[in-house]
mmCIF file with all atom_site columns, C-alpha atoms and ligand atoms in Angstrom:
data_model
loop_
_atom_site.group_PDB
_atom_site.id
_atom_site.type_symbol
_atom_site.label_atom_id
_atom_site.label_alt_id
_atom_site.label_comp_id
_atom_site.label_asym_id
_atom_site.label_entity_id
_atom_site.label_seq_id
_atom_site.pdbx_PDB_ins_code
_atom_site.Cartn_x
_atom_site.Cartn_y
_atom_site.Cartn_z
_atom_site.occupancy
_atom_site.B_iso_or_equiv
_atom_site.pdbx_formal_charge
_atom_site.auth_seq_id
_atom_site.auth_comp_id
_atom_site.auth_asym_id
_atom_site.auth_atom_id
_atom_site.pdbx_PDB_model_num
ATOM   1   C  CA  . MET Z 1 1   ? 0.006   -0.003  -0.006  1.00 0.00 ? 1465 MET Z CA  1
ATOM   2   C  CA  . ASP Z 1 2   ? 2.850   2.339   -0.784  1.00 0.00 ? 1466 ASP Z CA  1
ATOM   3   C  CA  . GLY Z 1 3   ? 2.600   5.992   -1.482  1.00 0.00 ? 1467 GLY Z CA  1
ATOM   4   C  CA  . ARG Z 1 4   ? 0.818   7.844   -4.146  1.00 0.00 ? 1468 ARG Z CA  1
ATOM   5   C  CA  . ARG Z 1 5   ? 0.183   5.029   -6.591  1.00 0.00 ? 1469 ARG Z CA  1
ATOM   6   C  CA  . SER Z 1 6   ? -2.302  3.121   -4.469  1.00 0.00 ? 1470 SER Z CA  1
ATOM   7   C  CA  . ALA Z 1 7   ? -5.985  3.825   -4.257  1.00 0.00 ? 1471 ALA Z CA  1
ATOM   8   C  CA  . LEU Z 1 8   ? -8.613  2.612   -1.807  1.00 0.00 ? 1472 LEU Z CA  1
ATOM   9   C  CA  . LEU Z 1 9   ? -11.965 2.013   -3.528  1.00 0.00 ? 1473 LEU Z CA  1
ATOM   10  C  CA  . VAL Z 1 10  ? -14.828 2.105   -1.060  1.00 0.00 ? 1474 VAL Z CA  1
ATOM   11  C  CA  . VAL Z 1 11  ? -17.819 0.420   -2.618  1.00 0.00 ? 1475 VAL Z CA  1
ATOM   12  C  CA  . ASP Z 1 12  ? -21.495 1.307   -1.886  1.00 0.00 ? 1476 ASP Z CA  1
ATOM   13  C  CA  . ILE Z 1 13  ? -21.496 2.090   1.844   1.00 0.00 ? 1477 ILE Z CA  1
ATOM   14  C  CA  . GLN Z 1 14  ? -25.100 3.276   1.885   1.00 0.00 ? 1478 GLN Z CA  1
ATOM   15  C  CA  . PRO Z 1 15  ? -27.968 2.797   4.365   1.00 0.00 ? 1479 PRO Z CA  1
ATOM   16  C  CA  . ASP Z 1 16  ? -30.020 0.688   1.963   1.00 0.00 ? 1480 ASP Z CA  1
ATOM   17  C  CA  . PHE Z 1 17  ? -27.316 -1.982  1.944   1.00 0.00 ? 1481 PHE Z CA  1
ATOM   18  C  CA  . LEU Z 1 18  ? -26.993 -2.144  5.733   1.00 0.00 ? 1482 LEU Z CA  1
ATOM   19  C  CA  . PRO Z 1 19  ? -29.071 -4.330  8.080   1.00 0.00 ? 1483 PRO Z CA  1
ATOM   20  C  CA  . GLY Z 1 20  ? -32.607 -2.940  8.242   1.00 0.00 ? 1484 GLY Z CA  1
ATOM   21  C  CA  . GLY Z 1 21  ? -32.342 -1.520  4.728   1.00 0.00 ? 1485 GLY Z CA  1
ATOM   22  C  CA  . PRO Z 1 22  ? -34.415 -2.823  1.757   1.00 0.00 ? 1486 PRO Z CA  1
ATOM   23  C  CA  . LEU Z 1 23  ? -31.309 -4.679  0.437   1.00 0.00 ? 1487 LEU Z CA  1
ATOM   24  C  CA  . GLY Z 1 24  ? -29.701 -5.028  3.868   1.00 0.00 ? 1488 GLY Z CA  1
ATOM   25  C  CA  . ILE Z 1 25  ? -26.607 -7.232  3.804   1.00 0.00 ? 1489 ILE Z CA  1
ATOM   26  C  CA  . GLU Z 1 26  ? -26.151 -9.477  6.823   1.00 0.00 ? 1490 GLU Z CA  1
ATOM   27  C  CA  . ARG Z 1 27  ? -23.323 -8.194  9.042   1.00 0.00 ? 1491 ARG Z CA  1
ATOM   28  C  CA  . GLY Z 1 28  ? -22.696 -5.374  6.536   1.00 0.00 ? 1492 GLY Z CA  1
ATOM   29  C  CA  . ASP Z 1 29  ? -22.531 -2.957  9.507   1.00 0.00 ? 1493 ASP Z CA  1
ATOM   30  C  CA  . GLU Z 1 30  ? -19.392 -4.735  10.715  1.00 0.00 ? 1494 GLU Z CA  1
ATOM   31  C  CA  . VAL Z 1 31  ? -17.270 -3.247  7.894   1.00 0.00 ? 1495 VAL Z CA  1
ATOM   32  C  CA  . VAL Z 1 32  ? -18.236 0.315   8.451   1.00 0.00 ? 1496 VAL Z CA  1
ATOM   33  C  CA  . ALA Z 1 33  ? -15.968 1.307   11.324  1.00 0.00 ? 1497 ALA Z CA  1
ATOM   34  C  CA  . PRO Z 1 34  ? -12.841 -0.452  10.015  1.00 0.00 ? 1498 PRO Z CA  1
ATOM   35  C  CA  . ILE Z 1 35  ? -13.342 1.100   6.576   1.00 0.00 ? 1499 ILE Z CA  1
ATOM   36  C  CA  . ALA Z 1 36  ? -13.765 4.484   8.163   1.00 0.00 ? 1500 ALA Z CA  1
ATOM   37  C  CA  . ARG Z 1 37  ? -10.479 4.042   10.012  1.00 0.00 ? 1501 ARG Z CA  1
ATOM   38  C  CA  . LEU Z 1 38  ? -8.726  2.875   6.861   1.00 0.00 ? 1502 LEU Z CA  1
ATOM   39  C  CA  . MET Z 1 39  ? -9.993  5.976   4.915   1.00 0.00 ? 1503 MET Z CA  1
ATOM   40  C  CA  . ALA Z 1 40  ? -8.763  8.214   7.686   1.00 0.00 ? 1504 ALA Z CA  1
ATOM   41  C  CA  . SER Z 1 41  ? -5.408  6.456   8.043   1.00 0.00 ? 1505 SER Z CA  1
ATOM   42  C  CA  . GLY Z 1 42  ? -3.820  8.100   5.032   1.00 0.00 ? 1506 GLY Z CA  1
ATOM   43  C  CA  . ARG Z 1 43  ? -2.281  4.764   4.078   1.00 0.00 ? 1507 ARG Z CA  1
ATOM   44  C  CA  . PHE Z 1 44  ? -3.442  5.068   0.500   1.00 0.00 ? 1508 PHE Z CA  1
ATOM   45  C  CA  . GLY Z 1 45  ? -2.360  7.657   -2.057  1.00 0.00 ? 1509 GLY Z CA  1
ATOM   46  C  CA  . LEU Z 1 46  ? -5.980  8.253   -2.979  1.00 0.00 ? 1510 LEU Z CA  1
ATOM   47  C  CA  . CYS Z 1 47  ? -9.412  7.312   -1.786  1.00 0.00 ? 1511 CYS Z CA  1
ATOM   48  C  CA  . VAL Z 1 48  ? -12.373 6.956   -4.145  1.00 0.00 ? 1512 VAL Z CA  1
ATOM   49  C  CA  . ALA Z 1 49  ? -15.905 5.718   -3.552  1.00 0.00 ? 1513 ALA Z CA  1
ATOM   50  C  CA  . THR Z 1 50  ? -18.842 4.347   -5.502  1.00 0.00 ? 1514 THR Z CA  1
ATOM   51  C  CA  . GLN Z 1 51  ? -22.495 5.121   -4.825  1.00 0.00 ? 1515 GLN Z CA  1
ATOM   52  C  CA  . ASP Z 1 52  ? -25.343 3.068   -6.172  1.00 0.00 ? 1516 ASP Z CA  1
ATOM   53  C  CA  . TRP Z 1 53  ? -27.781 5.685   -7.547  1.00 0.00 ? 1517 TRP Z CA  1
ATOM   54  C  CA  . HIS Z 1 54  ? -30.871 4.426   -9.363  1.00 0.00 ? 1518 HIS Z CA  1
ATOM   55  C  CA  . PRO Z 1 55  ? -33.722 6.446   -10.851 1.00 0.00 ? 1519 PRO Z CA  1
ATOM   56  C  CA  . PRO Z 1 56  ? -37.213 5.393   -9.591  1.00 0.00 ? 1520 PRO Z CA  1
ATOM   57  C  CA  . GLY Z 1 57  ? -38.575 2.468   -11.621 1.00 0.00 ? 1521 GLY Z CA  1
ATOM   58  C  CA  . HIS Z 1 58  ? -35.114 1.138   -12.424 1.00 0.00 ? 1522 HIS Z CA  1
ATOM   59  C  CA  . VAL Z 1 59  ? -35.005 -1.990  -14.578 1.00 0.00 ? 1523 VAL Z CA  1
ATOM   60  C  CA  . SER Z 1 60  ? -33.241 -3.909  -11.797 1.00 0.00 ? 1524 SER Z CA  1
ATOM   61  C  CA  . PHE Z 1 61  ? -36.134 -3.415  -9.376  1.00 0.00 ? 1525 PHE Z CA  1
ATOM   62  C  CA  . ALA Z 1 62  ? -38.572 -6.371  -9.067  1.00 0.00 ? 1526 ALA Z CA  1
ATOM   63  C  CA  . SER Z 1 63  ? -41.309 -3.776  -8.641  1.00 0.00 ? 1527 SER Z CA  1
ATOM   64  C  CA  . PHE Z 1 64  ? -40.760 -2.726  -12.261 1.00 0.00 ? 1528 PHE Z CA  1
ATOM   65  C  CA  . HIS Z 1 65  ? -41.613 -6.235  -13.575 1.00 0.00 ? 1529 HIS Z CA  1
ATOM   66  C  CA  . PRO Z 1 66  ? -45.249 -7.259  -13.004 1.00 0.00 ? 1530 PRO Z CA  1
ATOM   67  C  CA  . GLY Z 1 67  ? -45.546 -10.623 -11.261 1.00 0.00 ? 1531 GLY Z CA  1
ATOM   68  C  CA  . ARG Z 1 68  ? -41.892 -10.738 -10.263 1.00 0.00 ? 1532 ARG Z CA  1
ATOM   69  C  CA  . ARG Z 1 69  ? -40.487 -10.839 -6.794  1.00 0.00 ? 1533 ARG Z CA  1
ATOM   70  C  CA  . PRO Z 1 70  ? -37.184 -9.623  -5.326  1.00 0.00 ? 1534 PRO Z CA  1
ATOM   71  C  CA  . PHE Z 1 71  ? -34.313 -12.067 -6.018  1.00 0.00 ? 1535 PHE Z CA  1
ATOM   72  C  CA  . ASP Z 1 72  ? -36.072 -13.622 -9.034  1.00 0.00 ? 1536 ASP Z CA  1
ATOM   73  C  CA  . VAL Z 1 73  ? -33.656 -13.960 -11.938 1.00 0.00 ? 1537 VAL Z CA  1
ATOM   74  C  CA  . ILE Z 1 74  ? -34.815 -12.934 -15.419 1.00 0.00 ? 1538 ILE Z CA  1
ATOM   75  C  CA  . GLU Z 1 75  ? -33.184 -12.690 -18.761 1.00 0.00 ? 1539 GLU Z CA  1
ATOM   76  C  CA  . LEU Z 1 76  ? -32.366 -9.114  -19.760 1.00 0.00 ? 1540 LEU Z CA  1
ATOM   77  C  CA  . TYR Z 1 77  ? -30.520 -8.269  -22.963 1.00 0.00 ? 1541 TYR Z CA  1
ATOM   78  C  CA  . GLY Z 1 78  ? -29.576 -11.929 -23.233 1.00 0.00 ? 1542 GLY Z CA  1
ATOM   79  C  CA  . ARG Z 1 79  ? -27.982 -12.170 -19.742 1.00 0.00 ? 1543 ARG Z CA  1
ATOM   80  C  CA  . GLU Z 1 80  ? -29.115 -13.064 -16.239 1.00 0.00 ? 1544 GLU Z CA  1
ATOM   81  C  CA  . GLN Z 1 81  ? -30.460 -10.171 -14.193 1.00 0.00 ? 1545 GLN Z CA  1
ATOM   82  C  CA  . VAL Z 1 82  ? -31.235 -10.512 -10.522 1.00 0.00 ? 1546 VAL Z CA  1
ATOM   83  C  CA  . LEU Z 1 83  ? -34.335 -8.506  -9.595  1.00 0.00 ? 1547 LEU Z CA  1
ATOM   84  C  CA  . TRP Z 1 84  ? -33.716 -6.462  -6.475  1.00 0.00 ? 1548 TRP Z CA  1
ATOM   85  C  CA  . PRO Z 1 85  ? -35.925 -4.798  -3.926  1.00 0.00 ? 1549 PRO Z CA  1
ATOM   86  C  CA  . ASP Z 1 86  ? -36.172 -1.093  -4.647  1.00 0.00 ? 1550 ASP Z CA  1
ATOM   87  C  CA  . HIS Z 1 87  ? -32.938 0.401   -3.290  1.00 0.00 ? 1551 HIS Z CA  1
ATOM   88  C  CA  . CYS Z 1 88  ? -30.662 3.403   -3.549  1.00 0.00 ? 1552 CYS Z CA  1
ATOM   89  C  CA  . VAL Z 1 89  ? -33.239 5.564   -5.316  1.00 0.00 ? 1553 VAL Z CA  1
ATOM   90  C  CA  . GLN Z 1 90  ? -31.691 8.873   -6.263  1.00 0.00 ? 1554 GLN Z CA  1
ATOM   91  C  CA  . GLY Z 1 91  ? -32.116 11.522  -3.608  1.00 0.00 ? 1555 GLY Z CA  1
ATOM   92  C  CA  . THR Z 1 92  ? -33.593 9.242   -0.925  1.00 0.00 ? 1556 THR Z CA  1
ATOM   93  C  CA  . PRO Z 1 93  ? -32.016 8.931   2.510   1.00 0.00 ? 1557 PRO Z CA  1
ATOM   94  C  CA  . GLY Z 1 94  ? -31.126 5.284   1.917   1.00 0.00 ? 1558 GLY Z CA  1
ATOM   95  C  CA  . ALA Z 1 95  ? -29.074 6.213   -1.111  1.00 0.00 ? 1559 ALA Z CA  1
ATOM   96  C  CA  . GLN Z 1 96  ? -26.826 8.691   0.658   1.00 0.00 ? 1560 GLN Z CA  1
ATOM   97  C  CA  . LEU Z 1 97  ? -23.268 7.850   1.500   1.00 0.00 ? 1561 LEU Z CA  1
ATOM   98  C  CA  . LEU Z 1 98  ? -23.484 6.615   5.088   1.00 0.00 ? 1562 LEU Z CA  1
ATOM   99  C  CA  . ALA Z 1 99  ? -23.405 9.462   7.563   1.00 0.00 ? 1563 ALA Z CA  1
ATOM   100 C  CA  . GLY Z 1 100 ? -20.482 9.574   9.931   1.00 0.00 ? 1564 GLY Z CA  1
ATOM   101 C  CA  . MET Z 1 101 ? -17.855 8.209   7.539   1.00 0.00 ? 1565 MET Z CA  1
ATOM   102 C  CA  . PRO Z 1 102 ? -14.928 10.376  6.533   1.00 0.00 ? 1566 PRO Z CA  1
ATOM   103 C  CA  . TRP Z 1 103 ? -16.134 11.025  2.985   1.00 0.00 ? 1567 TRP Z CA  1
ATOM   104 C  CA  . GLU Z 1 104 ? -14.070 14.209  2.854   1.00 0.00 ? 1568 GLU Z CA  1
ATOM   105 C  CA  . LYS Z 1 105 ? -11.161 11.837  2.258   1.00 0.00 ? 1569 LYS Z CA  1
ATOM   106 C  CA  . ALA Z 1 106 ? -12.666 10.613  -0.998  1.00 0.00 ? 1570 ALA Z CA  1
ATOM   107 C  CA  . SER Z 1 107 ? -11.319 12.599  -3.948  1.00 0.00 ? 1571 SER Z CA  1
ATOM   108 C  CA  . ALA Z 1 108 ? -14.017 11.307  -6.226  1.00 0.00 ? 1572 ALA Z CA  1
ATOM   109 C  CA  . VAL Z 1 109 ? -17.410 9.578   -5.845  1.00 0.00 ? 1573 VAL Z CA  1
ATOM   110 C  CA  . ILE Z 1 110 ? -18.682 7.675   -8.857  1.00 0.00 ? 1574 ILE Z CA  1
ATOM   111 C  CA  . ARG Z 1 111 ? -22.444 7.316   -9.066  1.00 0.00 ? 1575 ARG Z CA  1
ATOM   112 C  CA  . LYS Z 1 112 ? -23.531 4.223   -10.981 1.00 0.00 ? 1576 LYS Z CA  1
ATOM   113 C  CA  . GLY Z 1 113 ? -26.752 2.478   -12.023 1.00 0.00 ? 1577 GLY Z CA  1
ATOM   114 C  CA  . THR Z 1 114 ? -28.149 5.807   -13.275 1.00 0.00 ? 1578 THR Z CA  1
ATOM   115 C  CA  . ASP Z 1 115 ? -29.301 4.486   -16.633 1.00 0.00 ? 1579 ASP Z CA  1
ATOM   116 C  CA  . PRO Z 1 116 ? -32.927 3.458   -16.044 1.00 0.00 ? 1580 PRO Z CA  1
ATOM   117 C  CA  . ALA Z 1 117 ? -32.613 0.536   -18.495 1.00 0.00 ? 1581 ALA Z CA  1
ATOM   118 C  CA  . VAL Z 1 118 ? -29.255 -0.948  -17.381 1.00 0.00 ? 1582 VAL Z CA  1
ATOM   119 C  CA  . ASP Z 1 119 ? -27.901 -2.167  -14.055 1.00 0.00 ? 1583 ASP Z CA  1
ATOM   120 C  CA  . SER Z 1 120 ? -24.402 -1.364  -12.919 1.00 0.00 ? 1584 SER Z CA  1
ATOM   121 C  CA  . TYR Z 1 121 ? -22.586 -3.424  -10.336 1.00 0.00 ? 1585 TYR Z CA  1
ATOM   122 C  CA  . SER Z 1 122 ? -19.051 -2.315  -11.251 1.00 0.00 ? 1586 SER Z CA  1
ATOM   123 C  CA  . GLY Z 1 123 ? -17.738 1.136   -10.562 1.00 0.00 ? 1587 GLY Z CA  1
ATOM   124 C  CA  . PHE Z 1 124 ? -15.906 0.971   -13.832 1.00 0.00 ? 1588 PHE Z CA  1
ATOM   125 C  CA  . ARG Z 1 125 ? -18.511 -0.031  -16.380 1.00 0.00 ? 1589 ARG Z CA  1
ATOM   126 C  CA  . ASN Z 1 126 ? -22.254 -0.614  -16.610 1.00 0.00 ? 1590 ASN Z CA  1
ATOM   127 C  CA  . ASN Z 1 127 ? -23.601 -4.132  -16.900 1.00 0.00 ? 1591 ASN Z CA  1
ATOM   128 C  CA  . TRP Z 1 128 ? -24.494 -5.210  -20.415 1.00 0.00 ? 1592 TRP Z CA  1
ATOM   129 C  CA  . GLY Z 1 129 ? -27.113 -3.006  -22.017 1.00 0.00 ? 1593 GLY Z CA  1
ATOM   130 C  CA  . PRO Z 1 130 ? -29.323 -3.355  -25.075 1.00 0.00 ? 1594 PRO Z CA  1
ATOM   131 C  CA  . GLY Z 1 131 ? -26.386 -2.669  -27.425 1.00 0.00 ? 1595 GLY Z CA  1
ATOM   132 C  CA  . GLY Z 1 132 ? -24.397 -5.556  -25.983 1.00 0.00 ? 1596 GLY Z CA  1
ATOM   133 C  CA  . THR Z 1 133 ? -21.730 -3.213  -24.682 1.00 0.00 ? 1597 THR Z CA  1
ATOM   134 C  CA  . ARG Z 1 134 ? -20.695 -2.055  -21.246 1.00 0.00 ? 1598 ARG Z CA  1
ATOM   135 C  CA  . PRO Z 1 135 ? -20.114 1.686   -21.299 1.00 0.00 ? 1599 PRO Z CA  1
ATOM   136 C  CA  . PRO Z 1 136 ? -17.315 2.882   -18.946 1.00 0.00 ? 1600 PRO Z CA  1
ATOM   137 C  CA  . THR Z 1 137 ? -17.997 5.271   -16.113 1.00 0.00 ? 1601 THR Z CA  1
ATOM   138 C  CA  . GLY Z 1 138 ? -14.648 7.074   -16.435 1.00 0.00 ? 1602 GLY Z CA  1
ATOM   139 C  CA  . LEU Z 1 139 ? -13.302 5.787   -13.104 1.00 0.00 ? 1603 LEU Z CA  1
ATOM   140 C  CA  . GLY Z 1 140 ? -10.528 3.835   -14.806 1.00 0.00 ? 1604 GLY Z CA  1
ATOM   141 C  CA  . GLY Z 1 141 ? -9.334  6.872   -16.671 1.00 0.00 ? 1605 GLY Z CA  1
ATOM   142 C  CA  . TYR Z 1 142 ? -9.570  9.038   -13.588 1.00 0.00 ? 1606 TYR Z CA  1
ATOM   143 C  CA  . LEU Z 1 143 ? -7.409  6.684   -11.537 1.00 0.00 ? 1607 LEU Z CA  1
ATOM   144 C  CA  . ARG Z 1 144 ? -4.922  6.245   -14.354 1.00 0.00 ? 1608 ARG Z CA  1
ATOM   145 C  CA  . GLU Z 1 145 ? -4.582  9.970   -14.826 1.00 0.00 ? 1609 GLU Z CA  1
ATOM   146 C  CA  . ARG Z 1 146 ? -3.935  10.305  -11.126 1.00 0.00 ? 1610 ARG Z CA  1
ATOM   147 C  CA  . GLY Z 1 147 ? -1.044  7.839   -11.498 1.00 0.00 ? 1611 GLY Z CA  1
ATOM   148 C  CA  . VAL Z 1 148 ? -2.728  4.960   -9.662  1.00 0.00 ? 1612 VAL Z CA  1
ATOM   149 C  CA  . THR Z 1 149 ? -1.480  1.465   -10.428 1.00 0.00 ? 1613 THR Z CA  1
ATOM   150 C  CA  . GLU Z 1 150 ? -2.733  -0.490  -7.420  1.00 0.00 ? 1614 GLU Z CA  1
ATOM   151 C  CA  . ILE Z 1 151 ? -6.329  -0.618  -6.253  1.00 0.00 ? 1615 ILE Z CA  1
ATOM   152 C  CA  . PHE Z 1 152 ? -7.490  -1.966  -2.920  1.00 0.00 ? 1616 PHE Z CA  1
ATOM   153 C  CA  . LEU Z 1 153 ? -11.248 -2.664  -2.676  1.00 0.00 ? 1617 LEU Z CA  1
ATOM   154 C  CA  . CYS Z 1 154 ? -13.564 -2.834  0.314   1.00 0.00 ? 1618 CYS Z CA  1
ATOM   155 C  CA  . GLY Z 1 155 ? -17.321 -2.423  0.898   1.00 0.00 ? 1619 GLY Z CA  1
ATOM   156 C  CA  . LEU Z 1 156 ? -20.615 -3.930  -0.244  1.00 0.00 ? 1620 LEU Z CA  1
ATOM   157 C  CA  . ALA Z 1 157 ? -21.548 -6.275  -1.620  1.00 0.00 ? 1621 ALA Z CA  1
ATOM   158 C  CA  . ARG Z 1 158 ? -18.693 -8.816  -1.945  1.00 0.00 ? 1622 ARG Z CA  1
ATOM   159 C  CA  . ASP Z 1 159 ? -20.528 -11.000 -4.491  1.00 0.00 ? 1623 ASP Z CA  1
ATOM   160 C  CA  . TYR Z 1 160 ? -21.856 -8.144  -6.672  1.00 0.00 ? 1624 TYR Z CA  1
ATOM   161 C  CA  . CYS Z 1 161 ? -20.394 -4.649  -6.704  1.00 0.00 ? 1625 CYS Z CA  1
ATOM   162 C  CA  . VAL Z 1 162 ? -17.022 -5.478  -5.112  1.00 0.00 ? 1626 VAL Z CA  1
ATOM   163 C  CA  . LEU Z 1 163 ? -16.595 -8.588  -7.315  1.00 0.00 ? 1627 LEU Z CA  1
ATOM   164 C  CA  . TRP Z 1 164 ? -17.510 -6.867  -10.541 1.00 0.00 ? 1628 TRP Z CA  1
ATOM   165 C  CA  . SER Z 1 165 ? -15.417 -3.765  -9.730  1.00 0.00 ? 1629 SER Z CA  1
ATOM   166 C  CA  . ALA Z 1 166 ? -12.418 -5.923  -8.901  1.00 0.00 ? 1630 ALA Z CA  1
ATOM   167 C  CA  . GLU Z 1 167 ? -12.728 -7.988  -12.057 1.00 0.00 ? 1631 GLU Z CA  1
ATOM   168 C  CA  . ASP Z 1 168 ? -12.988 -4.851  -14.225 1.00 0.00 ? 1632 ASP Z CA  1
ATOM   169 C  CA  . ALA Z 1 169 ? -10.091 -3.177  -12.482 1.00 0.00 ? 1633 ALA Z CA  1
ATOM   170 C  CA  . ALA Z 1 170 ? -7.917  -6.238  -13.120 1.00 0.00 ? 1634 ALA Z CA  1
ATOM   171 C  CA  . GLU Z 1 171 ? -9.093  -6.445  -16.739 1.00 0.00 ? 1635 GLU Z CA  1
ATOM   172 C  CA  . VAL Z 1 172 ? -7.966  -2.921  -17.528 1.00 0.00 ? 1636 VAL Z CA  1
ATOM   173 C  CA  . GLY Z 1 173 ? -4.545  -3.589  -16.048 1.00 0.00 ? 1637 GLY Z CA  1
ATOM   174 C  CA  . PHE Z 1 174 ? -4.550  -2.346  -12.421 1.00 0.00 ? 1638 PHE Z CA  1
ATOM   175 C  CA  . GLY Z 1 175 ? -2.985  -4.396  -9.697  1.00 0.00 ? 1639 GLY Z CA  1
ATOM   176 C  CA  . VAL Z 1 176 ? -6.014  -5.384  -7.642  1.00 0.00 ? 1640 VAL Z CA  1
ATOM   177 C  CA  . SER Z 1 177 ? -6.494  -6.554  -4.040  1.00 0.00 ? 1641 SER Z CA  1
ATOM   178 C  CA  . VAL Z 1 178 ? -9.785  -7.210  -2.292  1.00 0.00 ? 1642 VAL Z CA  1
ATOM   179 C  CA  . LEU Z 1 179 ? -9.702  -6.553  1.458   1.00 0.00 ? 1643 LEU Z CA  1
ATOM   180 C  CA  . TRP Z 1 180 ? -11.882 -9.616  2.007   1.00 0.00 ? 1644 TRP Z CA  1
ATOM   181 C  CA  . ASP Z 1 181 ? -12.685 -9.030  5.687   1.00 0.00 ? 1645 ASP Z CA  1
ATOM   182 C  CA  . LEU Z 1 182 ? -13.870 -5.521  4.903   1.00 0.00 ? 1646 LEU Z CA  1
ATOM   183 C  CA  . THR Z 1 183 ? -16.577 -6.875  2.539   1.00 0.00 ? 1647 THR Z CA  1
ATOM   184 C  CA  . ARG Z 1 184 ? -19.840 -8.855  3.148   1.00 0.00 ? 1648 ARG Z CA  1
ATOM   185 C  CA  . PRO Z 1 185 ? -21.902 -10.784 0.592   1.00 0.00 ? 1649 PRO Z CA  1
ATOM   186 C  CA  . VAL Z 1 186 ? -25.578 -10.702 -0.302  1.00 0.00 ? 1650 VAL Z CA  1
ATOM   187 C  CA  . ASP Z 1 187 ? -25.386 -14.508 -0.438  1.00 0.00 ? 1651 ASP Z CA  1
ATOM   188 C  CA  . PRO Z 1 188 ? -22.983 -16.117 2.010   1.00 0.00 ? 1652 PRO Z CA  1
ATOM   189 C  CA  . ALA Z 1 189 ? -23.103 -19.289 -0.060  1.00 0.00 ? 1653 ALA Z CA  1
ATOM   190 C  CA  . SER Z 1 190 ? -21.362 -17.422 -2.863  1.00 0.00 ? 1654 SER Z CA  1
ATOM   191 C  CA  . ASP Z 1 191 ? -18.015 -17.048 -1.064  1.00 0.00 ? 1655 ASP Z CA  1
ATOM   192 C  CA  . GLU Z 1 192 ? -16.187 -19.993 -2.648  1.00 0.00 ? 1656 GLU Z CA  1
ATOM   193 C  CA  . LYS Z 1 193 ? -17.292 -19.052 -6.144  1.00 0.00 ? 1657 LYS Z CA  1
ATOM   194 C  CA  . VAL Z 1 194 ? -16.364 -15.414 -5.616  1.00 0.00 ? 1658 VAL Z CA  1
ATOM   195 C  CA  . ARG Z 1 195 ? -12.941 -16.351 -4.229  1.00 0.00 ? 1659 ARG Z CA  1
ATOM   196 C  CA  . THR Z 1 196 ? -12.251 -18.578 -7.214  1.00 0.00 ? 1660 THR Z CA  1
ATOM   197 C  CA  . ALA Z 1 197 ? -13.442 -15.962 -9.720  1.00 0.00 ? 1661 ALA Z CA  1
ATOM   198 C  CA  . LEU Z 1 198 ? -11.175 -13.297 -8.177  1.00 0.00 ? 1662 LEU Z CA  1
ATOM   199 C  CA  . LEU Z 1 199 ? -8.132  -15.516 -7.949  1.00 0.00 ? 1663 LEU Z CA  1
ATOM   200 C  CA  . GLU Z 1 200 ? -8.576  -16.558 -11.626 1.00 0.00 ? 1664 GLU Z CA  1
ATOM   201 C  CA  . ARG Z 1 201 ? -8.428  -12.869 -12.563 1.00 0.00 ? 1665 ARG Z CA  1
ATOM   202 C  CA  . GLY Z 1 202 ? -5.203  -12.416 -10.649 1.00 0.00 ? 1666 GLY Z CA  1
ATOM   203 C  CA  . VAL Z 1 203 ? -6.878  -10.452 -7.851  1.00 0.00 ? 1667 VAL Z CA  1
ATOM   204 C  CA  . ALA Z 1 204 ? -5.117  -10.768 -4.482  1.00 0.00 ? 1668 ALA Z CA  1
ATOM   205 C  CA  . LEU Z 1 205 ? -7.347  -11.528 -1.471  1.00 0.00 ? 1669 LEU Z CA  1
ATOM   206 C  CA  . LEU Z 1 206 ? -6.064  -9.825  1.670   1.00 0.00 ? 1670 LEU Z CA  1
ATOM   207 C  CA  . ALA Z 1 207 ? -7.490  -10.287 5.101   1.00 0.00 ? 1671 ALA Z CA  1
ATOM   208 C  CA  . GLY Z 1 208 ? -7.597  -6.534  5.576   1.00 0.00 ? 1672 GLY Z CA  1
ATOM   209 C  CA  . PRO Z 1 209 ? -5.240  -4.642  7.750   1.00 0.00 ? 1673 PRO Z CA  1
ATOM   210 C  CA  . GLY Z 1 210 ? -5.403  -5.260  11.473  1.00 0.00 ? 1674 GLY Z CA  1
ATOM   211 C  CA  . LEU Z 1 211 ? -7.456  -2.407  12.658  1.00 0.00 ? 1675 LEU Z CA  1
HETATM 212 C  C1  . LIG E 2 .   ? -25.446 -3.966  -5.309  1.00 0.00 ? 505  LIG E C1  1
HETATM 213 C  C2  . LIG E 2 .   ? -27.187 -5.286  -5.900  1.00 0.00 ? 505  LIG E C2  1
HETATM 214 C  C3  . LIG E 2 .   ? -27.791 -4.265  -6.549  1.00 0.00 ? 505  LIG E C3  1
HETATM 215 C  C4  . LIG E 2 .   ? -24.100 -3.881  -4.589  1.00 0.00 ? 505  LIG E C4  1
HETATM 216 C  C5  . LIG E 2 .   ? -26.061 -2.911  -5.930  1.00 0.00 ? 505  LIG E C5  1
HETATM 217 O  O1  . LIG E 2 .   ? -23.772 -2.752  -4.159  1.00 0.00 ? 505  LIG E O1  1
HETATM 218 O  O2  . LIG E 2 .   ? -23.431 -4.902  -4.516  1.00 0.00 ? 505  LIG E O2  1
HETATM 219 N  N1  . LIG E 2 .   ? -26.033 -5.142  -5.347  1.00 0.00 ? 505  LIG E N1  1
HETATM 220 N  N2  . LIG E 2 .   ? -27.216 -3.058  -6.599  1.00 0.00 ? 505  LIG E N2  1
HETATM 221 ZN ZN1 . LIG E 2 .   ? -28.298 -1.404  -7.314  1.00 0.00 ? 506  LIG E ZN1 1
#
């Protein structure tokens, strides 16, 4: 985690993903304080964050698909799409970056999932849309222009937004580490699959610093 070439990417620490929220992740609250300490530690050259930020009636919401329920899986643009409870609706309290965290340390916050017709798990690119492409958010270019070569990820959720962000970061050539203990999954049964997927992409899994 040396000097100015490392970046900490804090993924989707928002009330809607914490216990009690509509897409509350079990034990998601446990990562909040350690991530806050890490952000404040100055150990990373740069800190950036992502914020899930959907318009009302987003295509990923089960409520948008008559007869569907949250966690159903449908086919959308030829790929699997999990249907979620309504969450992180633009401007709502549950979509805000969690109060009390040192967000002033983040030099950029990337909002994602803003296209009503396309989901976006990764902070780097949308999921596949109708055109069969995944438009970039600009985060990769931002980090590269800032001289970042190594990215350390933490946050929610391990099996969706952290996983997809880590895979994309590795694919565009960053050195990538997931601070495993500073993430929590939507589906705890996914851990083995997620671990394997990350290792196959050359992503390092770190326990997370002792904090
Ligand atoms: C996420 C599901 C839907 C995440 C976001 O932050 O992992 N998961 N939207
Ligand atoms: Zn979402």
